[in-house]
Amino acid sequence: AQTVTQSQPEMSVQDAETVTLSCTYDTSENNYYLFWYKQPPSRQMILVIRQEAYKQQNATENRFSVNFQKAAKSFSLKISDSQLGDTAMYFCAFMDNFGNEKLTFGTGTRLTIIP
Amino acid sequence: DTEVTQTPKHLVMGMTNKKSLKCEQHMGHRAMYWYKQKAKKPPELMFVYSYEKLSINESVPSRFSPECPNSSLLNLHLHALQPEDSALYLCASTQGNYGYTFGSGTRLTVV
């Protein structure tokens, strides 16, 4: 079974700064998908970014980018120019390629942006 | 329409009550999910429906009964719940491996 580990339960950063959230995972598969989800206090889970394991290029969405290291099974999220609206719980998630599209979540990192 | 709509947003029920949670999407997604989330914890998968058929049941107690009447609608019927079942219940849908679209959840309190 796949496992996803987020080793930083809480982080805080001043607004406009850059912050990196860590995620490692364990799988024996070669093809899979990785995601970062954001859950603000409003509680809705929002997809931040998606990475396909067979693509070497790191995914980027505006201020959000990932550092995907397949050999190390590492998938960190970098938030540049952080904003108060980035305050949320961030979950790293893994999906295999077997067709059931089941997401396995990490334990989450609570990120607080300080004004 | 790019949303998953969940109703009600809040629900308080007694341990002898029967209630239902509703989830609706009109994106044509073929898979729909129920997750349970306790405070400060990640979501835990409960059920997966694929093409309106139950494909995964993560050993959920029978007091939770899912139903998928059509490709746009997913229900979760609740009966004889326990206080420890109080949680945020999230519905999600997907079309392939592009990631889930989540609803905003139903905050359930069992008294």
mmCIF file with all atom_site columns, C-alpha atoms in Angstrom:
data_model
loop_
_atom_site.group_PDB
_atom_site.id
_atom_site.type_symbol
_atom_site.label_atom_id
_atom_site.label_alt_id
_atom_site.label_comp_id
_atom_site.label_asym_id
_atom_site.label_entity_id
_atom_site.label_seq_id
_atom_site.pdbx_PDB_ins_code
_atom_site.Cartn_x
_atom_site.Cartn_y
_atom_site.Cartn_z
_atom_site.occupancy
_atom_site.B_iso_or_equiv
_atom_site.pdbx_formal_charge
_atom_site.auth_seq_id
_atom_site.auth_comp_id
_atom_site.auth_asym_id
_atom_site.auth_atom_id
_atom_site.pdbx_PDB_model_num
ATOM 1   C CA . ALA A 1 1   ? 0.000   0.000  0.000   1.00 0.00 ? 1   ALA A CA 1
ATOM 2   C CA . GLN A 1 2   ? 1.122   3.506  -0.717  1.00 0.00 ? 2   GLN A CA 1
ATOM 3   C CA . THR A 1 3   ? 1.929   5.899  2.098   1.00 0.00 ? 3   THR A CA 1
ATOM 4   C CA . VAL A 1 4   ? 2.317   9.650  2.045   1.00 0.00 ? 4   VAL A CA 1
ATOM 5   C CA . THR A 1 5   ? 4.286   11.509 4.724   1.00 0.00 ? 5   THR A CA 1
ATOM 6   C CA . GLN A 1 6   ? 4.254   15.197 5.537   1.00 0.00 ? 6   GLN A CA 1
ATOM 7   C CA . SER A 1 7   ? 6.812   15.852 8.246   1.00 0.00 ? 7   SER A CA 1
ATOM 8   C CA . GLN A 1 8   ? 5.877   19.473 9.003   1.00 0.00 ? 8   GLN A CA 1
ATOM 9   C CA . PRO A 1 9   ? 2.632   19.638 11.023  1.00 0.00 ? 9   PRO A CA 1
ATOM 10  C CA . GLU A 1 10  ? 2.705   23.447 11.149  1.00 0.00 ? 10  GLU A CA 1
ATOM 11  C CA . MET A 1 11  ? 4.549   26.261 9.421   1.00 0.00 ? 11  MET A CA 1
ATOM 12  C CA . SER A 1 12  ? 4.293   30.009 9.379   1.00 0.00 ? 12  SER A CA 1
ATOM 13  C CA . VAL A 1 13  ? 5.798   32.646 7.128   1.00 0.00 ? 13  VAL A CA 1
ATOM 14  C CA . GLN A 1 14  ? 5.554   36.386 6.599   1.00 0.00 ? 14  GLN A CA 1
ATOM 15  C CA . ASP A 1 15  ? 3.468   37.499 3.649   1.00 0.00 ? 15  ASP A CA 1
ATOM 16  C CA . ALA A 1 16  ? 5.356   38.060 0.386   1.00 0.00 ? 16  ALA A CA 1
ATOM 17  C CA . GLU A 1 17  ? 7.950   35.475 1.430   1.00 0.00 ? 17  GLU A CA 1
ATOM 18  C CA . THR A 1 18  ? 8.532   32.050 -0.086  1.00 0.00 ? 18  THR A CA 1
ATOM 19  C CA . VAL A 1 19  ? 7.713   28.843 1.741   1.00 0.00 ? 19  VAL A CA 1
ATOM 20  C CA . THR A 1 20  ? 8.305   25.186 0.908   1.00 0.00 ? 20  THR A CA 1
ATOM 21  C CA . LEU A 1 21  ? 6.155   22.345 2.179   1.00 0.00 ? 21  LEU A CA 1
ATOM 22  C CA . SER A 1 22  ? 7.651   18.845 2.203   1.00 0.00 ? 22  SER A CA 1
ATOM 23  C CA . CYS A 1 23  ? 6.090   15.564 1.135   1.00 0.00 ? 23  CYS A CA 1
ATOM 24  C CA . THR A 1 24  ? 7.524   12.104 0.693   1.00 0.00 ? 24  THR A CA 1
ATOM 25  C CA . TYR A 1 25  ? 5.743   8.983  -0.446  1.00 0.00 ? 25  TYR A CA 1
ATOM 26  C CA . ASP A 1 26  ? 6.341   5.307  -0.789  1.00 0.00 ? 26  ASP A CA 1
ATOM 27  C CA . THR A 1 27  ? 5.250   3.215  -3.738  1.00 0.00 ? 27  THR A CA 1
ATOM 28  C CA . SER A 1 28  ? 6.523   0.383  -5.877  1.00 0.00 ? 28  SER A CA 1
ATOM 29  C CA . GLU A 1 29  ? 4.712   1.715  -8.937  1.00 0.00 ? 29  GLU A CA 1
ATOM 30  C CA . ASN A 1 30  ? 6.345   3.544  -11.798 1.00 0.00 ? 30  ASN A CA 1
ATOM 31  C CA . ASN A 1 31  ? 3.347   5.454  -13.116 1.00 0.00 ? 31  ASN A CA 1
ATOM 32  C CA . TYR A 1 32  ? 1.240   7.487  -10.717 1.00 0.00 ? 32  TYR A CA 1
ATOM 33  C CA . TYR A 1 33  ? 0.003   10.986 -9.976  1.00 0.00 ? 33  TYR A CA 1
ATOM 34  C CA . LEU A 1 34  ? 0.735   13.401 -7.177  1.00 0.00 ? 34  LEU A CA 1
ATOM 35  C CA . PHE A 1 35  ? -1.337  16.315 -5.970  1.00 0.00 ? 35  PHE A CA 1
ATOM 36  C CA . TRP A 1 36  ? -1.320  19.170 -3.515  1.00 0.00 ? 36  TRP A CA 1
ATOM 37  C CA . TYR A 1 37  ? -4.670  20.177 -2.075  1.00 0.00 ? 37  TYR A CA 1
ATOM 38  C CA . LYS A 1 38  ? -5.445  23.254 -0.024  1.00 0.00 ? 38  LYS A CA 1
ATOM 39  C CA . GLN A 1 39  ? -8.165  23.299 2.646   1.00 0.00 ? 39  GLN A CA 1
ATOM 40  C CA . PRO A 1 40  ? -8.826  26.798 4.034   1.00 0.00 ? 40  PRO A CA 1
ATOM 41  C CA . PRO A 1 41  ? -11.004 27.381 7.100   1.00 0.00 ? 41  PRO A CA 1
ATOM 42  C CA . SER A 1 42  ? -13.994 27.398 4.761   1.00 0.00 ? 42  SER A CA 1
ATOM 43  C CA . ARG A 1 43  ? -13.205 23.625 4.636   1.00 0.00 ? 43  ARG A CA 1
ATOM 44  C CA . GLN A 1 44  ? -13.504 23.075 0.883   1.00 0.00 ? 44  GLN A CA 1
ATOM 45  C CA . MET A 1 45  ? -10.630 21.055 -0.544  1.00 0.00 ? 45  MET A CA 1
ATOM 46  C CA . ILE A 1 46  ? -9.129  22.864 -3.518  1.00 0.00 ? 46  ILE A CA 1
ATOM 47  C CA . LEU A 1 47  ? -6.718  21.325 -6.012  1.00 0.00 ? 47  LEU A CA 1
ATOM 48  C CA . VAL A 1 48  ? -3.539  23.396 -6.095  1.00 0.00 ? 48  VAL A CA 1
ATOM 49  C CA . ILE A 1 49  ? -1.294  21.470 -8.447  1.00 0.00 ? 49  ILE A CA 1
ATOM 50  C CA . ARG A 1 50  ? -0.921  18.103 -10.146 1.00 0.00 ? 50  ARG A CA 1
ATOM 51  C CA . GLN A 1 51  ? 2.158   16.170 -11.233 1.00 0.00 ? 51  GLN A CA 1
ATOM 52  C CA . GLU A 1 52  ? 2.362   13.142 -13.495 1.00 0.00 ? 52  GLU A CA 1
ATOM 53  C CA . ALA A 1 53  ? 5.150   10.799 -12.426 1.00 0.00 ? 53  ALA A CA 1
ATOM 54  C CA . TYR A 1 54  ? 6.250   10.029 -15.959 1.00 0.00 ? 54  TYR A CA 1
ATOM 55  C CA . LYS A 1 55  ? 6.874   13.703 -16.675 1.00 0.00 ? 55  LYS A CA 1
ATOM 56  C CA . GLN A 1 56  ? 10.243  14.973 -15.519 1.00 0.00 ? 56  GLN A CA 1
ATOM 57  C CA . GLN A 1 57  ? 9.250   18.609 -15.805 1.00 0.00 ? 57  GLN A CA 1
ATOM 58  C CA . ASN A 1 58  ? 8.039   20.103 -12.536 1.00 0.00 ? 58  ASN A CA 1
ATOM 59  C CA . ALA A 1 59  ? 4.458   21.378 -12.568 1.00 0.00 ? 59  ALA A CA 1
ATOM 60  C CA . THR A 1 60  ? 3.792   25.089 -12.051 1.00 0.00 ? 60  THR A CA 1
ATOM 61  C CA . GLU A 1 61  ? 0.572   27.014 -11.421 1.00 0.00 ? 61  GLU A CA 1
ATOM 62  C CA . ASN A 1 62  ? 1.127   30.748 -11.019 1.00 0.00 ? 62  ASN A CA 1
ATOM 63  C CA . ARG A 1 63  ? 2.787   31.231 -7.582  1.00 0.00 ? 63  ARG A CA 1
ATOM 64  C CA . PHE A 1 64  ? 2.759   27.500 -6.856  1.00 0.00 ? 64  PHE A CA 1
ATOM 65  C CA . SER A 1 65  ? 5.419   25.101 -8.093  1.00 0.00 ? 65  SER A CA 1
ATOM 66  C CA . VAL A 1 66  ? 6.652   21.667 -7.146  1.00 0.00 ? 66  VAL A CA 1
ATOM 67  C CA . ASN A 1 67  ? 10.029  20.020 -6.848  1.00 0.00 ? 67  ASN A CA 1
ATOM 68  C CA . PHE A 1 68  ? 9.403   16.442 -7.931  1.00 0.00 ? 68  PHE A CA 1
ATOM 69  C CA . GLN A 1 69  ? 12.266  14.046 -7.264  1.00 0.00 ? 69  GLN A CA 1
ATOM 70  C CA . LYS A 1 70  ? 11.065  10.643 -8.445  1.00 0.00 ? 70  LYS A CA 1
ATOM 71  C CA . ALA A 1 71  ? 14.087  8.638  -7.340  1.00 0.00 ? 71  ALA A CA 1
ATOM 72  C CA . ALA A 1 72  ? 13.929  10.149 -3.870  1.00 0.00 ? 72  ALA A CA 1
ATOM 73  C CA . LYS A 1 73  ? 10.107  9.860  -3.824  1.00 0.00 ? 73  LYS A CA 1
ATOM 74  C CA . SER A 1 74  ? 9.856   13.479 -2.816  1.00 0.00 ? 74  SER A CA 1
ATOM 75  C CA . PHE A 1 75  ? 7.235   16.015 -3.888  1.00 0.00 ? 75  PHE A CA 1
ATOM 76  C CA . SER A 1 76  ? 7.589   19.422 -2.235  1.00 0.00 ? 76  SER A CA 1
ATOM 77  C CA . LEU A 1 77  ? 5.383   22.470 -2.834  1.00 0.00 ? 77  LEU A CA 1
ATOM 78  C CA . LYS A 1 78  ? 6.851   25.949 -3.119  1.00 0.00 ? 78  LYS A CA 1
ATOM 79  C CA . ILE A 1 79  ? 4.624   28.966 -2.636  1.00 0.00 ? 79  ILE A CA 1
ATOM 80  C CA . SER A 1 80  ? 6.174   32.207 -3.849  1.00 0.00 ? 80  SER A CA 1
ATOM 81  C CA . ASP A 1 81  ? 5.078   35.702 -2.792  1.00 0.00 ? 81  ASP A CA 1
ATOM 82  C CA . SER A 1 82  ? 2.816   34.190 -0.161  1.00 0.00 ? 82  SER A CA 1
ATOM 83  C CA . GLN A 1 83  ? -0.487  35.916 0.542   1.00 0.00 ? 83  GLN A CA 1
ATOM 84  C CA . LEU A 1 84  ? -2.866  35.950 3.486   1.00 0.00 ? 84  LEU A CA 1
ATOM 85  C CA . GLY A 1 85  ? -5.309  33.887 1.434   1.00 0.00 ? 85  GLY A CA 1
ATOM 86  C CA . ASP A 1 86  ? -2.752  31.079 1.331   1.00 0.00 ? 86  ASP A CA 1
ATOM 87  C CA . THR A 1 87  ? -3.421  30.375 5.010   1.00 0.00 ? 87  THR A CA 1
ATOM 88  C CA . ALA A 1 88  ? -4.822  26.852 5.013   1.00 0.00 ? 88  ALA A CA 1
ATOM 89  C CA . MET A 1 89  ? -4.185  23.188 5.627   1.00 0.00 ? 89  MET A CA 1
ATOM 90  C CA . TYR A 1 90  ? -2.184  21.675 2.780   1.00 0.00 ? 90  TYR A CA 1
ATOM 91  C CA . PHE A 1 91  ? -2.438  17.986 1.938   1.00 0.00 ? 91  PHE A CA 1
ATOM 92  C CA . CYS A 1 92  ? -0.127  16.053 -0.320  1.00 0.00 ? 92  CYS A CA 1
ATOM 93  C CA . ALA A 1 93  ? -1.895  13.172 -2.084  1.00 0.00 ? 93  ALA A CA 1
ATOM 94  C CA . PHE A 1 94  ? -1.015  10.137 -4.204  1.00 0.00 ? 94  PHE A CA 1
ATOM 95  C CA . MET A 1 95  ? -3.083  8.413  -6.864  1.00 0.00 ? 95  MET A CA 1
ATOM 96  C CA . ASP A 1 96  ? -2.065  5.177  -8.563  1.00 0.00 ? 96  ASP A CA 1
ATOM 97  C CA . ASN A 1 97  ? -2.589  4.354  -12.204 1.00 0.00 ? 97  ASN A CA 1
ATOM 98  C CA . PHE A 1 98  ? -4.848  1.356  -11.752 1.00 0.00 ? 98  PHE A CA 1
ATOM 99  C CA . GLY A 1 99  ? -8.066  3.072  -12.675 1.00 0.00 ? 99  GLY A CA 1
ATOM 100 C CA . ASN A 1 100 ? -9.831  3.324  -9.325  1.00 0.00 ? 100 ASN A CA 1
ATOM 101 C CA . GLU A 1 101 ? -8.584  6.879  -8.850  1.00 0.00 ? 101 GLU A CA 1
ATOM 102 C CA . LYS A 1 102 ? -8.270  6.410  -5.122  1.00 0.00 ? 102 LYS A CA 1
ATOM 103 C CA . LEU A 1 103 ? -6.443  9.263  -3.391  1.00 0.00 ? 103 LEU A CA 1
ATOM 104 C CA . THR A 1 104 ? -4.127  8.581  -0.457  1.00 0.00 ? 104 THR A CA 1
ATOM 105 C CA . PHE A 1 105 ? -3.544  11.702 1.623   1.00 0.00 ? 105 PHE A CA 1
ATOM 106 C CA . GLY A 1 106 ? -0.676  12.761 3.831   1.00 0.00 ? 106 GLY A CA 1
ATOM 107 C CA . THR A 1 107 ? -1.348  14.041 7.350   1.00 0.00 ? 107 THR A CA 1
ATOM 108 C CA . GLY A 1 108 ? -1.267  17.667 6.269   1.00 0.00 ? 108 GLY A CA 1
ATOM 109 C CA . THR A 1 109 ? 0.688   20.835 7.019   1.00 0.00 ? 109 THR A CA 1
ATOM 110 C CA . ARG A 1 110 ? -1.060  23.794 8.592   1.00 0.00 ? 110 ARG A CA 1
ATOM 111 C CA . LEU A 1 111 ? 0.350   26.928 6.963   1.00 0.00 ? 111 LEU A CA 1
ATOM 112 C CA . THR A 1 112 ? -0.187  30.366 8.453   1.00 0.00 ? 112 THR A CA 1
ATOM 113 C CA . ILE A 1 113 ? 0.726   33.518 6.551   1.00 0.00 ? 113 ILE A CA 1
ATOM 114 C CA . ILE A 1 114 ? 1.584   36.335 8.944   1.00 0.00 ? 114 ILE A CA 1
ATOM 115 C CA . PRO A 1 115 ? 0.712   39.883 7.860   1.00 0.00 ? 115 PRO A CA 1
ATOM 116 C CA . ASP B 2 1   ? -21.020 23.943 -13.993 1.00 0.00 ? 1   ASP B CA 1
ATOM 117 C CA . THR B 2 2   ? -17.727 22.986 -12.351 1.00 0.00 ? 2   THR B CA 1
ATOM 118 C CA . GLU B 2 3   ? -18.971 22.391 -8.836  1.00 0.00 ? 3   GLU B CA 1
ATOM 119 C CA . VAL B 2 4   ? -19.864 19.582 -6.497  1.00 0.00 ? 4   VAL B CA 1
ATOM 120 C CA . THR B 2 5   ? -22.821 20.629 -4.357  1.00 0.00 ? 5   THR B CA 1
ATOM 121 C CA . GLN B 2 6   ? -23.426 19.089 -0.953  1.00 0.00 ? 6   GLN B CA 1
ATOM 122 C CA . THR B 2 7   ? -26.499 19.502 1.209   1.00 0.00 ? 7   THR B CA 1
ATOM 123 C CA . PRO B 2 8   ? -27.069 20.167 3.991   1.00 0.00 ? 8   PRO B CA 1
ATOM 124 C CA . LYS B 2 9   ? -24.025 22.164 5.108   1.00 0.00 ? 9   LYS B CA 1
ATOM 125 C CA . HIS B 2 10  ? -24.689 21.387 8.757   1.00 0.00 ? 10  HIS B CA 1
ATOM 126 C CA . LEU B 2 11  ? -26.639 18.533 10.345  1.00 0.00 ? 11  LEU B CA 1
ATOM 127 C CA . VAL B 2 12  ? -27.328 17.657 13.963  1.00 0.00 ? 12  VAL B CA 1
ATOM 128 C CA . MET B 2 13  ? -28.947 14.297 14.575  1.00 0.00 ? 13  MET B CA 1
ATOM 129 C CA . GLY B 2 14  ? -29.763 12.036 17.460  1.00 0.00 ? 14  GLY B CA 1
ATOM 130 C CA . MET B 2 15  ? -28.486 8.500  17.697  1.00 0.00 ? 15  MET B CA 1
ATOM 131 C CA . THR B 2 16  ? -31.904 7.085  16.798  1.00 0.00 ? 16  THR B CA 1
ATOM 132 C CA . ASN B 2 17  ? -32.511 9.365  13.828  1.00 0.00 ? 17  ASN B CA 1
ATOM 133 C CA . LYS B 2 18  ? -32.371 8.573  10.127  1.00 0.00 ? 18  LYS B CA 1
ATOM 134 C CA . LYS B 2 19  ? -30.973 11.262 7.864   1.00 0.00 ? 19  LYS B CA 1
ATOM 135 C CA . SER B 2 20  ? -29.400 11.554 4.435   1.00 0.00 ? 20  SER B CA 1
ATOM 136 C CA . LEU B 2 21  ? -26.577 13.570 2.943   1.00 0.00 ? 21  LEU B CA 1
ATOM 137 C CA . LYS B 2 22  ? -26.815 14.599 -0.683  1.00 0.00 ? 22  LYS B CA 1
ATOM 138 C CA . CYS B 2 23  ? -24.125 15.270 -3.271  1.00 0.00 ? 23  CYS B CA 1
ATOM 139 C CA . GLU B 2 24  ? -24.648 16.475 -6.839  1.00 0.00 ? 24  GLU B CA 1
ATOM 140 C CA . GLN B 2 25  ? -22.360 17.178 -9.785  1.00 0.00 ? 25  GLN B CA 1
ATOM 141 C CA . HIS B 2 26  ? -23.144 18.078 -13.392 1.00 0.00 ? 26  HIS B CA 1
ATOM 142 C CA . MET B 2 27  ? -19.653 17.778 -14.851 1.00 0.00 ? 27  MET B CA 1
ATOM 143 C CA . GLY B 2 28  ? -20.230 14.331 -16.324 1.00 0.00 ? 28  GLY B CA 1
ATOM 144 C CA . HIS B 2 29  ? -17.702 12.798 -13.962 1.00 0.00 ? 29  HIS B CA 1
ATOM 145 C CA . ARG B 2 30  ? -17.927 9.012  -13.887 1.00 0.00 ? 30  ARG B CA 1
ATOM 146 C CA . ALA B 2 31  ? -16.585 8.464  -10.373 1.00 0.00 ? 31  ALA B CA 1
ATOM 147 C CA . MET B 2 32  ? -17.953 9.831  -7.111  1.00 0.00 ? 32  MET B CA 1
ATOM 148 C CA . TYR B 2 33  ? -16.622 9.473  -3.579  1.00 0.00 ? 33  TYR B CA 1
ATOM 149 C CA . TRP B 2 34  ? -17.566 9.849  0.062   1.00 0.00 ? 34  TRP B CA 1
ATOM 150 C CA . TYR B 2 35  ? -14.827 10.838 2.512   1.00 0.00 ? 35  TYR B CA 1
ATOM 151 C CA . LYS B 2 36  ? -14.965 11.336 6.266   1.00 0.00 ? 36  LYS B CA 1
ATOM 152 C CA . GLN B 2 37  ? -12.714 13.942 7.839   1.00 0.00 ? 37  GLN B CA 1
ATOM 153 C CA . LYS B 2 38  ? -12.082 14.448 11.534  1.00 0.00 ? 38  LYS B CA 1
ATOM 154 C CA . ALA B 2 39  ? -10.688 17.739 12.810  1.00 0.00 ? 39  ALA B CA 1
ATOM 155 C CA . LYS B 2 40  ? -7.046  18.352 11.885  1.00 0.00 ? 40  LYS B CA 1
ATOM 156 C CA . LYS B 2 41  ? -6.860  14.998 10.100  1.00 0.00 ? 41  LYS B CA 1
ATOM 157 C CA . PRO B 2 42  ? -6.734  14.068 6.412   1.00 0.00 ? 42  PRO B CA 1
ATOM 158 C CA . PRO B 2 43  ? -9.862  12.795 4.679   1.00 0.00 ? 43  PRO B CA 1
ATOM 159 C CA . GLU B 2 44  ? -10.496 9.051  4.964   1.00 0.00 ? 44  GLU B CA 1
ATOM 160 C CA . LEU B 2 45  ? -12.081 7.248  2.050   1.00 0.00 ? 45  LEU B CA 1
ATOM 161 C CA . MET B 2 46  ? -15.439 5.604  2.736   1.00 0.00 ? 46  MET B CA 1
ATOM 162 C CA . PHE B 2 47  ? -17.003 4.678  -0.608  1.00 0.00 ? 47  PHE B CA 1
ATOM 163 C CA . VAL B 2 48  ? -16.265 4.896  -4.324  1.00 0.00 ? 48  VAL B CA 1
ATOM 164 C CA . TYR B 2 49  ? -18.875 4.751  -7.065  1.00 0.00 ? 49  TYR B CA 1
ATOM 165 C CA . SER B 2 50  ? -17.750 4.235  -10.630 1.00 0.00 ? 50  SER B CA 1
ATOM 166 C CA . TYR B 2 51  ? -20.337 4.434  -13.410 1.00 0.00 ? 51  TYR B CA 1
ATOM 167 C CA . GLU B 2 52  ? -23.054 4.403  -10.748 1.00 0.00 ? 52  GLU B CA 1
ATOM 168 C CA . LYS B 2 53  ? -21.854 1.125  -9.246  1.00 0.00 ? 53  LYS B CA 1
ATOM 169 C CA . LEU B 2 54  ? -20.222 0.728  -5.856  1.00 0.00 ? 54  LEU B CA 1
ATOM 170 C CA . SER B 2 55  ? -16.600 -0.191 -6.538  1.00 0.00 ? 55  SER B CA 1
ATOM 171 C CA . ILE B 2 56  ? -14.933 0.369  -3.169  1.00 0.00 ? 56  ILE B CA 1
ATOM 172 C CA . ASN B 2 57  ? -16.285 0.103  0.381   1.00 0.00 ? 57  ASN B CA 1
ATOM 173 C CA . GLU B 2 58  ? -13.513 0.752  2.880   1.00 0.00 ? 58  GLU B CA 1
ATOM 174 C CA . SER B 2 59  ? -15.059 -1.524 5.532   1.00 0.00 ? 59  SER B CA 1
ATOM 175 C CA . VAL B 2 60  ? -17.483 1.175  6.581   1.00 0.00 ? 60  VAL B CA 1
ATOM 176 C CA . PRO B 2 61  ? -20.059 0.219  9.265   1.00 0.00 ? 61  PRO B CA 1
ATOM 177 C CA . SER B 2 62  ? -23.507 -0.611 7.929   1.00 0.00 ? 62  SER B CA 1
ATOM 178 C CA . ARG B 2 63  ? -25.030 2.380  9.709   1.00 0.00 ? 63  ARG B CA 1
ATOM 179 C CA . PHE B 2 64  ? -23.673 4.286  6.690   1.00 0.00 ? 64  PHE B CA 1
ATOM 180 C CA . SER B 2 65  ? -25.468 3.315  3.483   1.00 0.00 ? 65  SER B CA 1
ATOM 181 C CA . PRO B 2 66  ? -24.453 4.885  0.163   1.00 0.00 ? 66  PRO B CA 1
ATOM 182 C CA . GLU B 2 67  ? -26.683 5.201  -2.853  1.00 0.00 ? 67  GLU B CA 1
ATOM 183 C CA . CYS B 2 68  ? -26.086 6.421  -6.391  1.00 0.00 ? 68  CYS B CA 1
ATOM 184 C CA . PRO B 2 69  ? -29.481 6.945  -8.074  1.00 0.00 ? 69  PRO B CA 1
ATOM 185 C CA . ASN B 2 70  ? -27.950 8.357  -11.266 1.00 0.00 ? 70  ASN B CA 1
ATOM 186 C CA . SER B 2 71  ? -24.650 9.590  -12.665 1.00 0.00 ? 71  SER B CA 1
ATOM 187 C CA . SER B 2 72  ? -25.071 13.051 -11.134 1.00 0.00 ? 72  SER B CA 1
ATOM 188 C CA . LEU B 2 73  ? -26.305 12.233 -7.674  1.00 0.00 ? 73  LEU B CA 1
ATOM 189 C CA . LEU B 2 74  ? -24.792 10.496 -4.654  1.00 0.00 ? 74  LEU B CA 1
ATOM 190 C CA . ASN B 2 75  ? -26.500 10.008 -1.317  1.00 0.00 ? 75  ASN B CA 1
ATOM 191 C CA . LEU B 2 76  ? -25.268 8.827  2.048   1.00 0.00 ? 76  LEU B CA 1
ATOM 192 C CA . HIS B 2 77  ? -27.996 7.452  4.299   1.00 0.00 ? 77  HIS B CA 1
ATOM 193 C CA . LEU B 2 78  ? -27.325 7.607  8.011   1.00 0.00 ? 78  LEU B CA 1
ATOM 194 C CA . HIS B 2 79  ? -28.995 5.509  10.693  1.00 0.00 ? 79  HIS B CA 1
ATOM 195 C CA . ALA B 2 80  ? -28.242 4.792  14.341  1.00 0.00 ? 80  ALA B CA 1
ATOM 196 C CA . LEU B 2 81  ? -25.029 6.775  14.312  1.00 0.00 ? 81  LEU B CA 1
ATOM 197 C CA . GLN B 2 82  ? -22.696 7.135  17.269  1.00 0.00 ? 82  GLN B CA 1
ATOM 198 C CA . PRO B 2 83  ? -21.185 10.341 18.653  1.00 0.00 ? 83  PRO B CA 1
ATOM 199 C CA . GLU B 2 84  ? -17.793 9.296  17.255  1.00 0.00 ? 84  GLU B CA 1
ATOM 200 C CA . ASP B 2 85  ? -19.303 9.526  13.769  1.00 0.00 ? 85  ASP B CA 1
ATOM 201 C CA . SER B 2 86  ? -19.404 13.300 14.151  1.00 0.00 ? 86  SER B CA 1
ATOM 202 C CA . ALA B 2 87  ? -17.162 14.685 11.432  1.00 0.00 ? 87  ALA B CA 1
ATOM 203 C CA . LEU B 2 88  ? -17.015 16.584 8.160   1.00 0.00 ? 88  LEU B CA 1
ATOM 204 C CA . TYR B 2 89  ? -18.328 14.431 5.316   1.00 0.00 ? 89  TYR B CA 1
ATOM 205 C CA . LEU B 2 90  ? -16.883 15.326 1.953   1.00 0.00 ? 90  LEU B CA 1
ATOM 206 C CA . CYS B 2 91  ? -18.147 14.308 -1.450  1.00 0.00 ? 91  CYS B CA 1
ATOM 207 C CA . ALA B 2 92  ? -15.905 14.404 -4.502  1.00 0.00 ? 92  ALA B CA 1
ATOM 208 C CA . SER B 2 93  ? -16.024 13.493 -8.157  1.00 0.00 ? 93  SER B CA 1
ATOM 209 C CA . THR B 2 94  ? -13.471 12.902 -10.885 1.00 0.00 ? 94  THR B CA 1
ATOM 210 C CA . GLN B 2 95  ? -13.116 11.999 -14.523 1.00 0.00 ? 95  GLN B CA 1
ATOM 211 C CA . GLY B 2 96  ? -9.873  10.066 -14.658 1.00 0.00 ? 96  GLY B CA 1
ATOM 212 C CA . ASN B 2 97  ? -6.630  10.978 -12.935 1.00 0.00 ? 97  ASN B CA 1
ATOM 213 C CA . TYR B 2 98  ? -6.900  14.753 -13.129 1.00 0.00 ? 98  TYR B CA 1
ATOM 214 C CA . GLY B 2 99  ? -7.668  15.074 -9.445  1.00 0.00 ? 99  GLY B CA 1
ATOM 215 C CA . TYR B 2 100 ? -10.866 15.359 -7.523  1.00 0.00 ? 100 TYR B CA 1
ATOM 216 C CA . THR B 2 101 ? -13.383 18.160 -7.384  1.00 0.00 ? 101 THR B CA 1
ATOM 217 C CA . PHE B 2 102 ? -14.609 18.347 -3.801  1.00 0.00 ? 102 PHE B CA 1
ATOM 218 C CA . GLY B 2 103 ? -17.810 19.697 -2.367  1.00 0.00 ? 103 GLY B CA 1
ATOM 219 C CA . SER B 2 104 ? -17.724 21.991 0.643   1.00 0.00 ? 104 SER B CA 1
ATOM 220 C CA . GLY B 2 105 ? -18.841 19.201 2.936   1.00 0.00 ? 105 GLY B CA 1
ATOM 221 C CA . THR B 2 106 ? -21.532 18.497 5.499   1.00 0.00 ? 106 THR B CA 1
ATOM 222 C CA . ARG B 2 107 ? -20.596 19.121 9.116   1.00 0.00 ? 107 ARG B CA 1
ATOM 223 C CA . LEU B 2 108 ? -22.350 16.306 11.012  1.00 0.00 ? 108 LEU B CA 1
ATOM 224 C CA . THR B 2 109 ? -22.870 16.292 14.765  1.00 0.00 ? 109 THR B CA 1
ATOM 225 C CA . VAL B 2 110 ? -24.349 13.228 16.446  1.00 0.00 ? 110 VAL B CA 1
ATOM 226 C CA . VAL B 2 111 ? -25.860 13.883 19.865  1.00 0.00 ? 111 VAL B CA 1
#
